[in-house]
mmCIF file of C-alpha atoms in Angstrom:
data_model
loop_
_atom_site.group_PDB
_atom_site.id
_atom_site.type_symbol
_atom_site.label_atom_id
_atom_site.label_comp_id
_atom_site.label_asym_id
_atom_site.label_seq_id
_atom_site.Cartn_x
_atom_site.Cartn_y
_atom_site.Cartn_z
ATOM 1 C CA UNK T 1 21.453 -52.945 -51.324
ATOM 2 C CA UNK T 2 19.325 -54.137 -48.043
ATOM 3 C CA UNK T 3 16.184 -53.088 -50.230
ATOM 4 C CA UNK T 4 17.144 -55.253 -52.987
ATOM 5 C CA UNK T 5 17.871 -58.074 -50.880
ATOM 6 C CA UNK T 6 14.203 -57.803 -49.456
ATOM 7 C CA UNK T 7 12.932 -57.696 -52.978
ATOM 8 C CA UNK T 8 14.606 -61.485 -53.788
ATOM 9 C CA UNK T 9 13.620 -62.704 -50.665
ATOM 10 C CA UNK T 10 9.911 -61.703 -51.276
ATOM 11 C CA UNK T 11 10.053 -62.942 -54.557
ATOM 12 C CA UNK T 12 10.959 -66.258 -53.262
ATOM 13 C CA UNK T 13 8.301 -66.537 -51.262
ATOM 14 C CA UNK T 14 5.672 -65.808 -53.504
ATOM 15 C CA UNK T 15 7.054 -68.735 -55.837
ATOM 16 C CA UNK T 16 6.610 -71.106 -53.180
ATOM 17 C CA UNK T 17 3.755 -70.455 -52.016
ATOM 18 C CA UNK T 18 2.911 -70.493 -55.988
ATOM 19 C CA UNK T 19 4.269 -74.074 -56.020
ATOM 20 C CA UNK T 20 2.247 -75.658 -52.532
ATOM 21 C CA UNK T 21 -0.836 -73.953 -54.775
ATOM 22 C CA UNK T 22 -0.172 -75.827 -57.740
ATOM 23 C CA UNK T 23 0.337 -79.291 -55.922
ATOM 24 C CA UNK T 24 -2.647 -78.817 -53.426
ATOM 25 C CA UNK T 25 -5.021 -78.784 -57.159
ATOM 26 C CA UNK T 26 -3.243 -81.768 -58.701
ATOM 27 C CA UNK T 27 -3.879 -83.521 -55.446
ATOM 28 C CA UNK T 28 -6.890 -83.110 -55.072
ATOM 29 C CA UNK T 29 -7.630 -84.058 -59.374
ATOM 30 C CA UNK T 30 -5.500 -87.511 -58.755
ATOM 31 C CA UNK T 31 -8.316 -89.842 -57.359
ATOM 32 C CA UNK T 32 -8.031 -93.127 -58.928
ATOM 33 C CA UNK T 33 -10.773 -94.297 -60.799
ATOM 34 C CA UNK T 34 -13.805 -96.807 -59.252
ATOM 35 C CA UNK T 35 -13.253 -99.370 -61.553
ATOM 36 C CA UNK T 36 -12.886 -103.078 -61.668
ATOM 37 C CA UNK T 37 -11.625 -105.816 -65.034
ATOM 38 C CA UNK T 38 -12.093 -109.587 -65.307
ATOM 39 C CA UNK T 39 -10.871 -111.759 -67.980
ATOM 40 C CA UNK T 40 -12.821 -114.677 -69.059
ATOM 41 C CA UNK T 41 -12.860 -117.461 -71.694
ATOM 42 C CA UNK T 42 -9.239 -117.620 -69.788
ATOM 43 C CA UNK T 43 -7.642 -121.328 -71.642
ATOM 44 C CA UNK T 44 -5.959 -123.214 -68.592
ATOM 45 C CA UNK T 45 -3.827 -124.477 -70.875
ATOM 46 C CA UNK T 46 -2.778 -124.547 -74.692
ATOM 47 C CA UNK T 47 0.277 -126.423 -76.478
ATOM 48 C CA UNK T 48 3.301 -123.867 -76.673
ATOM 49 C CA UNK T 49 3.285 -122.914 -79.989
ATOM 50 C CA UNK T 50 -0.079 -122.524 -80.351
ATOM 51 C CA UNK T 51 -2.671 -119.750 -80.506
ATOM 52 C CA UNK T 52 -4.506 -118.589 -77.014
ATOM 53 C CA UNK T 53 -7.616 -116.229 -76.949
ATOM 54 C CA UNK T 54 -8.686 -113.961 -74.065
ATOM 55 C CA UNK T 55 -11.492 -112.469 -73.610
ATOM 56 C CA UNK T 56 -11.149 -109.018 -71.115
ATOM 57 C CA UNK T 57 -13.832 -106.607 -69.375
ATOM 58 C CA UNK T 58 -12.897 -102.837 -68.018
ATOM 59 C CA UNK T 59 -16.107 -101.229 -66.070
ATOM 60 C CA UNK T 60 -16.376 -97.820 -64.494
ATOM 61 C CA UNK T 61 -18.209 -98.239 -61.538
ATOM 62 C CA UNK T 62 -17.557 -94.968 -60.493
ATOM 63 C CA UNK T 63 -19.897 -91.861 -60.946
ATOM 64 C CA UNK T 64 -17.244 -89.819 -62.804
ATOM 65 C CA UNK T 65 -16.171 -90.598 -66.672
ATOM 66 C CA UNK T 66 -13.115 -91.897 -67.633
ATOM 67 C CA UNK T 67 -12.074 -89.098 -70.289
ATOM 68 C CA UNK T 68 -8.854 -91.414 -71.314
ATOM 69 C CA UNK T 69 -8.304 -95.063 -70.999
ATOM 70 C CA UNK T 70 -5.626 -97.255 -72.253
ATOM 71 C CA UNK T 71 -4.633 -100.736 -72.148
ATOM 72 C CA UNK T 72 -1.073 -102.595 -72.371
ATOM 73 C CA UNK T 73 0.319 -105.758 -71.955
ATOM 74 C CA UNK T 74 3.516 -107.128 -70.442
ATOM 75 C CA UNK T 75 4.263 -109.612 -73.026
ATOM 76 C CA UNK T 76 7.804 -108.574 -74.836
ATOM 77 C CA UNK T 77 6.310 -109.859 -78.092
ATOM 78 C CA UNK T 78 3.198 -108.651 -79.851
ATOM 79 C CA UNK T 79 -0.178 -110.044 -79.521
ATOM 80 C CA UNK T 80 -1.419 -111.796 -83.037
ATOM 81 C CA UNK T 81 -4.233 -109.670 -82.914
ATOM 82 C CA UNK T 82 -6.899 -107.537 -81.080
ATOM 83 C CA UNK T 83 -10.574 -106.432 -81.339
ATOM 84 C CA UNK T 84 -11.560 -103.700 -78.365
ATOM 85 C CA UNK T 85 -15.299 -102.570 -78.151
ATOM 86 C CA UNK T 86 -14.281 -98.938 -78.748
ATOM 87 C CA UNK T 87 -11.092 -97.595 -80.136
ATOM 88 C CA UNK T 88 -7.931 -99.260 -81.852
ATOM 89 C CA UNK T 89 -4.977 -101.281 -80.694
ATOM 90 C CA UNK T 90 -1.448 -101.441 -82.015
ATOM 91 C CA UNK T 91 0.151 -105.242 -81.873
ATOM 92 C CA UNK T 92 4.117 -104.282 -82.127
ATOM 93 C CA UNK T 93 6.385 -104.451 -81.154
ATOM 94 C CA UNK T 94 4.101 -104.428 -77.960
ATOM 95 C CA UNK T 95 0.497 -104.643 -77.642
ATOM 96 C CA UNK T 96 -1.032 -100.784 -76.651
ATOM 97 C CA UNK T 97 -4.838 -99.894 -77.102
ATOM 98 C CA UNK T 98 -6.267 -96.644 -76.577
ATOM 99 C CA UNK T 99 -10.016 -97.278 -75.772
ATOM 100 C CA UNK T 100 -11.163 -94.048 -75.387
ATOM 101 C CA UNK T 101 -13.460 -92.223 -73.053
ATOM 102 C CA UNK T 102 -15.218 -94.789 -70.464
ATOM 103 C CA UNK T 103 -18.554 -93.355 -68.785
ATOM 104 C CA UNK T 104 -19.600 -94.014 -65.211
ATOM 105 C CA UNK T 105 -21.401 -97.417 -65.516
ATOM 106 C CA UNK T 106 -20.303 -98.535 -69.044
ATOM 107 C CA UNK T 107 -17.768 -101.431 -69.451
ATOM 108 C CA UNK T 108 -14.868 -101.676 -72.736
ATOM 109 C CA UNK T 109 -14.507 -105.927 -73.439
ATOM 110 C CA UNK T 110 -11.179 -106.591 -75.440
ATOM 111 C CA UNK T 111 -10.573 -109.408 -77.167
ATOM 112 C CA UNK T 112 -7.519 -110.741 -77.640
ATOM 113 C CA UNK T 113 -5.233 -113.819 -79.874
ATOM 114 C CA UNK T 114 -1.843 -114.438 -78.685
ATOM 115 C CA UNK T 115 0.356 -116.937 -80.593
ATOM 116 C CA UNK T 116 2.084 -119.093 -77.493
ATOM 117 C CA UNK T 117 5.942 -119.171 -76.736
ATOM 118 C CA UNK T 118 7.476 -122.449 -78.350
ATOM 119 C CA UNK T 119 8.676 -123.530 -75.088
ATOM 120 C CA UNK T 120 8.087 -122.957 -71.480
ATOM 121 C CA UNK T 121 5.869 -124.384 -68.876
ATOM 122 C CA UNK T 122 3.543 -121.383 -68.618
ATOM 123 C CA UNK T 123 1.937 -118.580 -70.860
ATOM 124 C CA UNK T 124 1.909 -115.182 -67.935
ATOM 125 C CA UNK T 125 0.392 -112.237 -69.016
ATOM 126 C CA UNK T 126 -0.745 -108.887 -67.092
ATOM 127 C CA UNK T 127 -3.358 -106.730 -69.003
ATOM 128 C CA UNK T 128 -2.731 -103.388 -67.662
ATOM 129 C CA UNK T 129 -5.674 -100.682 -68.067
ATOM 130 C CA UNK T 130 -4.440 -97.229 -67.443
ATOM 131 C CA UNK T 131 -5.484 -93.269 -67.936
ATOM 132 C CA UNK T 132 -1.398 -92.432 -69.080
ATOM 133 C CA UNK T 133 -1.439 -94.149 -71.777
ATOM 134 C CA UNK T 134 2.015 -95.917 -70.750
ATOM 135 C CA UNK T 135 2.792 -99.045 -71.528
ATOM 136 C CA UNK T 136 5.255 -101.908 -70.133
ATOM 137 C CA UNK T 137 7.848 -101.097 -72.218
ATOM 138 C CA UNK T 138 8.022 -97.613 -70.393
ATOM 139 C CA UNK T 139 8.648 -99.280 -67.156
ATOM 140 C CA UNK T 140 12.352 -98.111 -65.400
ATOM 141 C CA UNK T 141 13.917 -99.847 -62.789
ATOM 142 C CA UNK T 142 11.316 -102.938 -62.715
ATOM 143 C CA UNK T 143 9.194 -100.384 -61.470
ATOM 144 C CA UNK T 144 5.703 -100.097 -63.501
ATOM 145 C CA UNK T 145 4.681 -96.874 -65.270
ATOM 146 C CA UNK T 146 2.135 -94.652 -63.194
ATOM 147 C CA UNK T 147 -0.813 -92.342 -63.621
ATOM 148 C CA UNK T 148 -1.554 -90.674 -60.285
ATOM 149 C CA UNK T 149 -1.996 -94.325 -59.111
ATOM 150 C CA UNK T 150 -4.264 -94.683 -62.243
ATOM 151 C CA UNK T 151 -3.621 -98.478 -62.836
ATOM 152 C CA UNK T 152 -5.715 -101.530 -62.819
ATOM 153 C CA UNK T 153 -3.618 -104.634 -63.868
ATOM 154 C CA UNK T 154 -5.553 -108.034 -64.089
ATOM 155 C CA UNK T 155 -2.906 -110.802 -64.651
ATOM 156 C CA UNK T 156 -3.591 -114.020 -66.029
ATOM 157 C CA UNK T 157 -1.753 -117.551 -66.454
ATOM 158 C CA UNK T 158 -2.074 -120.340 -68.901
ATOM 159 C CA UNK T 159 -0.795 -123.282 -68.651
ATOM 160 C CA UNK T 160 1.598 -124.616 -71.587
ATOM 161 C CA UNK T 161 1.300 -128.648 -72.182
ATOM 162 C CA UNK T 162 0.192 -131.235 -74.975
ATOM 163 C CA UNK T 163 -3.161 -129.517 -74.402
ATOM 164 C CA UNK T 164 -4.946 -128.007 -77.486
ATOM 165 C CA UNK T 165 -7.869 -126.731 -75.933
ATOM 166 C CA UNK T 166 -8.226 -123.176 -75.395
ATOM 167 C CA UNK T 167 -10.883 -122.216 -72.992
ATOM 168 C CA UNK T 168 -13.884 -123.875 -75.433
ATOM 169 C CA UNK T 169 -12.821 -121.949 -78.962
ATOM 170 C CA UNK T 170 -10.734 -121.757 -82.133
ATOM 171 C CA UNK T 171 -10.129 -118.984 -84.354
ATOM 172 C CA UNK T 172 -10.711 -119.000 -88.081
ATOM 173 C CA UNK T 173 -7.682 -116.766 -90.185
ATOM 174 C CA UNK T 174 -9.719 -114.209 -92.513
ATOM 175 C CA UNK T 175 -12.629 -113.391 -90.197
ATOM 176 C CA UNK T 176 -15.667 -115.602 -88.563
ATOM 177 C CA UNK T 177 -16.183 -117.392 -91.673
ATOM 178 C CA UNK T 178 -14.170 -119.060 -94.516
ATOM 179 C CA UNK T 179 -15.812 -120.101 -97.845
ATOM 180 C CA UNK T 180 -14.733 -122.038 -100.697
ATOM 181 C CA UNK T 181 -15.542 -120.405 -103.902
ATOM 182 C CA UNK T 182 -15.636 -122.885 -106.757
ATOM 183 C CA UNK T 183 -18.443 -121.945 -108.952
ATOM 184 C CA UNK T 184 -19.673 -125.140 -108.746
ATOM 185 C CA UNK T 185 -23.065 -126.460 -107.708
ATOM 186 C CA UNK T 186 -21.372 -126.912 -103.669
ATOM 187 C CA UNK T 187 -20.192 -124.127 -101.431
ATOM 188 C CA UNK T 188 -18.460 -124.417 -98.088
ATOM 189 C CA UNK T 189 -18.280 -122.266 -95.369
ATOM 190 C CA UNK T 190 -16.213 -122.812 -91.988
ATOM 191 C CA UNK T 191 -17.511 -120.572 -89.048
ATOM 192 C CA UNK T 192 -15.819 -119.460 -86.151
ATOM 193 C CA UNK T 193 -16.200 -116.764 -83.097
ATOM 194 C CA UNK T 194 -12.947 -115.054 -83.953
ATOM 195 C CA UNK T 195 -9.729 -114.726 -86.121
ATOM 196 C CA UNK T 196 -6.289 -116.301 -85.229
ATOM 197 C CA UNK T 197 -6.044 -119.889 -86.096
ATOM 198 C CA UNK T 198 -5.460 -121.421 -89.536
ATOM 199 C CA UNK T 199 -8.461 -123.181 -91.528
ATOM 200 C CA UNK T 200 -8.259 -124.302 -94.988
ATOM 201 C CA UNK T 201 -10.962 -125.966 -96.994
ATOM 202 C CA UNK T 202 -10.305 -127.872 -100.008
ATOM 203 C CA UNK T 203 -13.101 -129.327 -101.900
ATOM 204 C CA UNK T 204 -11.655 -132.401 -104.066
ATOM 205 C CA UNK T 205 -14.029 -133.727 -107.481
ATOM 206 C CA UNK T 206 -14.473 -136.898 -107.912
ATOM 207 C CA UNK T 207 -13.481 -139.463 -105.557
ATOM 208 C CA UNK T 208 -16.184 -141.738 -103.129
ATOM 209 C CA UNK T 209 -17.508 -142.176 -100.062
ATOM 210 C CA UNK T 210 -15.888 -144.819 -97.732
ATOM 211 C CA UNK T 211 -18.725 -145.271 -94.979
ATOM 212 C CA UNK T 212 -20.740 -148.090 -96.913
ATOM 213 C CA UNK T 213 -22.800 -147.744 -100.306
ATOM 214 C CA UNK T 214 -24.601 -144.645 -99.832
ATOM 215 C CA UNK T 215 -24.191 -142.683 -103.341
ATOM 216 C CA UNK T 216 -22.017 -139.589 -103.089
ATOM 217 C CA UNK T 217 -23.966 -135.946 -103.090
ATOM 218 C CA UNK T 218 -21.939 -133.309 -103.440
ATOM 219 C CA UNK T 219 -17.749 -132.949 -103.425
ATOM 220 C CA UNK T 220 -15.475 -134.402 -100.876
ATOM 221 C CA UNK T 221 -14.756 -131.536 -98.475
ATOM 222 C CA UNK T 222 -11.017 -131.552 -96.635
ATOM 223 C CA UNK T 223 -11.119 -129.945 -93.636
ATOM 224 C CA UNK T 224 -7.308 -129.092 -91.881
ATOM 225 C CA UNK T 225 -8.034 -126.756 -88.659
ATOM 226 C CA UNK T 226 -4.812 -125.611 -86.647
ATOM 227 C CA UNK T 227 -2.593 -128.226 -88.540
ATOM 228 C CA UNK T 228 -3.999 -131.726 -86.978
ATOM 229 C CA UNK T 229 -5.524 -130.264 -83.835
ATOM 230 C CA UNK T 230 -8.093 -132.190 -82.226
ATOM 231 C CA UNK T 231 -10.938 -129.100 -80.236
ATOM 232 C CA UNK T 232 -12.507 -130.016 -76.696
ATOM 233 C CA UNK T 233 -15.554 -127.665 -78.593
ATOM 234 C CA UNK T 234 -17.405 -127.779 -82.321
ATOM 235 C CA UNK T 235 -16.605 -125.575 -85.602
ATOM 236 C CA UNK T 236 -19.502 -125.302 -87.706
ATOM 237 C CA UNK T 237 -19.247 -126.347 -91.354
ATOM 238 C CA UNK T 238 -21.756 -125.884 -93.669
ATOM 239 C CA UNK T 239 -21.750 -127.491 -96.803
ATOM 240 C CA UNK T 240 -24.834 -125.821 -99.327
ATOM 241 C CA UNK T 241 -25.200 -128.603 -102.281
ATOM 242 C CA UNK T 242 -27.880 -127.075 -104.916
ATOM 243 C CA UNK T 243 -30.730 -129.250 -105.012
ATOM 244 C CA UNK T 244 -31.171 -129.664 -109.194
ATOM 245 C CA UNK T 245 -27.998 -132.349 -108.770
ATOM 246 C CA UNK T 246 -29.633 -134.205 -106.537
ATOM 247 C CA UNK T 247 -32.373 -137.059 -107.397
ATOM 248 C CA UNK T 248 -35.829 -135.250 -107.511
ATOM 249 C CA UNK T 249 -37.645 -137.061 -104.400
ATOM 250 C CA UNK T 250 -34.653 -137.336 -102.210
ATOM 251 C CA UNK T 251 -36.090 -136.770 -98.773
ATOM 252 C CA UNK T 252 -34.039 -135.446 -95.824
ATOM 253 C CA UNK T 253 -34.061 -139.118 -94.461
ATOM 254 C CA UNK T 254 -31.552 -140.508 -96.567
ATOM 255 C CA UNK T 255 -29.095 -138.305 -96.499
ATOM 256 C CA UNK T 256 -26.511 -139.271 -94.419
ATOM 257 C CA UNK T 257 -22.570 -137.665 -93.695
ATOM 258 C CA UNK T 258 -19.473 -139.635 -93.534
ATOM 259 C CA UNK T 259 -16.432 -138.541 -92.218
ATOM 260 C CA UNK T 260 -13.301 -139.343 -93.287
ATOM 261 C CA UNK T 261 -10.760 -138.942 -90.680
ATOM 262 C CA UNK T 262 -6.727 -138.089 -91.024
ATOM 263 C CA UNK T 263 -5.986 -141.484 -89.931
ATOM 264 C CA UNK T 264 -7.535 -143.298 -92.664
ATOM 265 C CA UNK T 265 -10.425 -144.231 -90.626
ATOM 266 C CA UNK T 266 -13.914 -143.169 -91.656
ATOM 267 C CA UNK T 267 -17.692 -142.881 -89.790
ATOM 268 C CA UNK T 268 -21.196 -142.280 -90.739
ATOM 269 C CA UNK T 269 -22.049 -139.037 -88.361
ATOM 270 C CA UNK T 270 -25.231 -139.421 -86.576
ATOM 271 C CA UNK T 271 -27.851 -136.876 -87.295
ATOM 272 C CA UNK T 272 -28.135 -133.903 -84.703
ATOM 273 C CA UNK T 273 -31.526 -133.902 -82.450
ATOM 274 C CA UNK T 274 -31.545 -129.958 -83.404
ATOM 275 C CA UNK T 275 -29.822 -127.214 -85.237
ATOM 276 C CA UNK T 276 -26.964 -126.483 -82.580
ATOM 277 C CA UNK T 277 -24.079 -127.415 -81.069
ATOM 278 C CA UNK T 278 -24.240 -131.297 -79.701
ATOM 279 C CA UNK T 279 -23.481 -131.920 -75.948
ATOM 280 C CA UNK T 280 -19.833 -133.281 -75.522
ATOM 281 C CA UNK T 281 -17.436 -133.839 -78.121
ATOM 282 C CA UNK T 282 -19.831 -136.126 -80.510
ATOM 283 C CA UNK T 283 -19.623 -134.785 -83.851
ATOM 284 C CA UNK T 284 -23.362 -134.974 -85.567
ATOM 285 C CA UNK T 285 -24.895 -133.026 -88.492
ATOM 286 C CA UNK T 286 -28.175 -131.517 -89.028
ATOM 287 C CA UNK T 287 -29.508 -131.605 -92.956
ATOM 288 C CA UNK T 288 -32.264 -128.980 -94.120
ATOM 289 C CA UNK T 289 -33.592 -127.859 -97.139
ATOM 290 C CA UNK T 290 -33.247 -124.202 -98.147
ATOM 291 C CA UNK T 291 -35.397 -121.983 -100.368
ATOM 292 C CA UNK T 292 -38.200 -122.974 -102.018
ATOM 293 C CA UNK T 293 -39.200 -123.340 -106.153
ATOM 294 C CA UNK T 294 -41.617 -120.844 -107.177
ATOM 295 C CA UNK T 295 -44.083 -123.885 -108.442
ATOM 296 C CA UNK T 296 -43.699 -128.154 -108.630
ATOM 297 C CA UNK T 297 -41.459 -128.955 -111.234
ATOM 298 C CA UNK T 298 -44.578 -130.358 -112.995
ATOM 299 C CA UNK T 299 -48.118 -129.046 -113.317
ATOM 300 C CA UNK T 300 -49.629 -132.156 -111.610
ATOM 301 C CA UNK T 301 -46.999 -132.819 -108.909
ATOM 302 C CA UNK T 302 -47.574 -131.793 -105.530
ATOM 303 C CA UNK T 303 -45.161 -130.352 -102.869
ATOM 304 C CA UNK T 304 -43.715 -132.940 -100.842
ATOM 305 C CA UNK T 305 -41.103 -131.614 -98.892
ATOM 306 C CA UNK T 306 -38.277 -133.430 -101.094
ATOM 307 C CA UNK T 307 -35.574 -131.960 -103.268
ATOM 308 C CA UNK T 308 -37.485 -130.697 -106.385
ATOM 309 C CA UNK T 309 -39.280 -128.929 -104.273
ATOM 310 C CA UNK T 310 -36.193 -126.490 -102.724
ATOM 311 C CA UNK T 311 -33.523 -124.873 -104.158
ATOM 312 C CA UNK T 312 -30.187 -126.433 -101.784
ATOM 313 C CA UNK T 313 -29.981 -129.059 -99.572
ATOM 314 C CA UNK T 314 -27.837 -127.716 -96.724
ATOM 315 C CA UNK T 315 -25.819 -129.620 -94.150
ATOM 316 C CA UNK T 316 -24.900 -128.203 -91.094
ATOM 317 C CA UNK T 317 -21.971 -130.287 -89.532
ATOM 318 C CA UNK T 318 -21.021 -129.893 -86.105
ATOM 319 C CA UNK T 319 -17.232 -131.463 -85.470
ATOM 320 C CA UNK T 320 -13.780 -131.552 -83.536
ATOM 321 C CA UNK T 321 -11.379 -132.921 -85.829
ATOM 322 C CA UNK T 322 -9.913 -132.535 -88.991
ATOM 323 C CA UNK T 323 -10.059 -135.124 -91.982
ATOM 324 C CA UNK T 324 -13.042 -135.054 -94.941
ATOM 325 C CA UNK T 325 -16.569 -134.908 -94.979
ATOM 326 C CA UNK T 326 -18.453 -136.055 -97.918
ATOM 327 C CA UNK T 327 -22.661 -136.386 -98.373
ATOM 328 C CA UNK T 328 -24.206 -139.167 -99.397
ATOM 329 C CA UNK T 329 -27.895 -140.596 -100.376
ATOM 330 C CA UNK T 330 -29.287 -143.670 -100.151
#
């Protein structure tokens, strides 16, 4: 009896000391992680309703590799959608990426479109990068979910008003670029630096121009962006017209652009110093030729830079607002 008691007691002993061995190596393999995330292209503020984009950057500045990293959100809805550098996200019902492996030195940038709250004063999220691969949603007791202390949360706030900018961008539904497709001799394309927020482009025969007597070139383009919204930045819109309907020596000097606004109102857009972007919020365009004819339409003409010479005219138009854009000559 007193030498099986000995036996139990030994064997407890060995079992902790078993146990303090176990914990002394997972203490020692808990270190958090050197790393730091900022968000930028942060909107201040945004209409509630409306679609936000954020733009988010995870770097190991540590000299060990991350073998694991994750990312989560606290919003209780899902995001409208997310493009990470390296690996895939899942949008519902909450937002939860795994990014994969993160080396020492190497930064992960996330991108991601939330569709705002209908009401409320503010727009609060908390972008959560972890090595557990836990998410919000796993959080008990309002306490958040843990990794050895593994967490880097970078929490951001946008303001919800009767603003419609959103940190300098929109979003284009479909990818960076929407075309028309009408067979016809005009194509139009609407580029964008993301998806997320609704474009449609209607091109409408017929019909004229209502900035002065210029002749119409081209179809009357309808542009609605984000249902009326007015952008603090440009969209691109390229309109391609092919050159054989226009007058043989038109010359890129009288072309002109007039916009026809949702309010009934209408301008002639001024023409762009270059091929870019205009400082401030004054819509311009930029006309071009594009591709060149194999030889002059006739044996003894000579190239002179004017449409019988090229293959489209091409207008680049650089704008804020919605309403219809139609070319003109003359």
């Amino acid at each position: 009896m007193f030498r099986q008691r000995i036996f139990r007691l030994g064997t407890v002993g060995a079992s902790a000391m078993l146990a303090l061995m176990l914990l002394g190596v997972g203490g020692a393999t808990a270190s958090t992680p050197l790393w730091t995330s900022t968000a930028s292209s942060v909107p201040g503020s945004v209409s509630p309703g409306n679609y936000a984009f954020y733009h988010v950057t995870v770097t190991n500045n540590g000299t060990s590799n991350i073998s694991q990293l994750f990312l989560a959100d606290n919003v209780s809805f899902a995001a409208f959608s997310a493009s990470p550098s390296a690996g895939s996200c899942v949008l519902s019902p909450v937002l939860s990426c795994t990014l994969g492996a993160l080396n020492a030195g190497k930064s992960d940038t996330i991108d991601v479109v939330y569709k705002t709250p209908a009401s409320g004063t503010s727009f609060d999220i908390d972008f959560q990068f972890n090595t557990s691969g836990s998410t919000f949603s796993d959080q008990k007791h309002g306490k958040k979910p843990t990794s050895h202390g593994d967490n880097l949360d970078t929490p951001v706030s946008t303001v919800l008003d009767s603003s419609v900018d959103f940190a300098g961008g929109y979003v284009v539904f479909g990818g960076t670029s929407f075309s028309t497709a009408t067979g016809d001799v005009q194509t139009t394309t609407v580029n964008a630096p993301g998806t997320g927020i609704p474009v449609t482009v209607t091109e409408t025969s017929g019909g004229s121009s209502q900035c002065g007597s210029g002749t119409p070139a081209g179809q009357l383009v309808t542009l609605n962006v984000n249902g009326g919204a007015k952008f603090s930045s440009d969209f691109l819109t390229t309109i391609t017209i092919e050159a054989s309907s226009l007058p043989d020596e038109l010359e890129l000097a009288d072309v002109s652009l007039c916009h026809q606004y949702d309010d009934g109102t209408s301008a002639l857009l001024p023409v762009c110093p270059t091929d870019a972007a205009p400082a401030g919020q004054s819509a311009c365009f930029y006309p071009k030729w594009s591709g060149t004819r194999a030889e002059p339409k006739h044996p003894k003409e000579s190239a002179d830079n004017d449409a019988d010479d090229h293959l489209f005219l091409v207008l680049d138009v650089f704008d804020f607002q919605n309403g219809g854009v139609r070319g003109q000559y003359g």
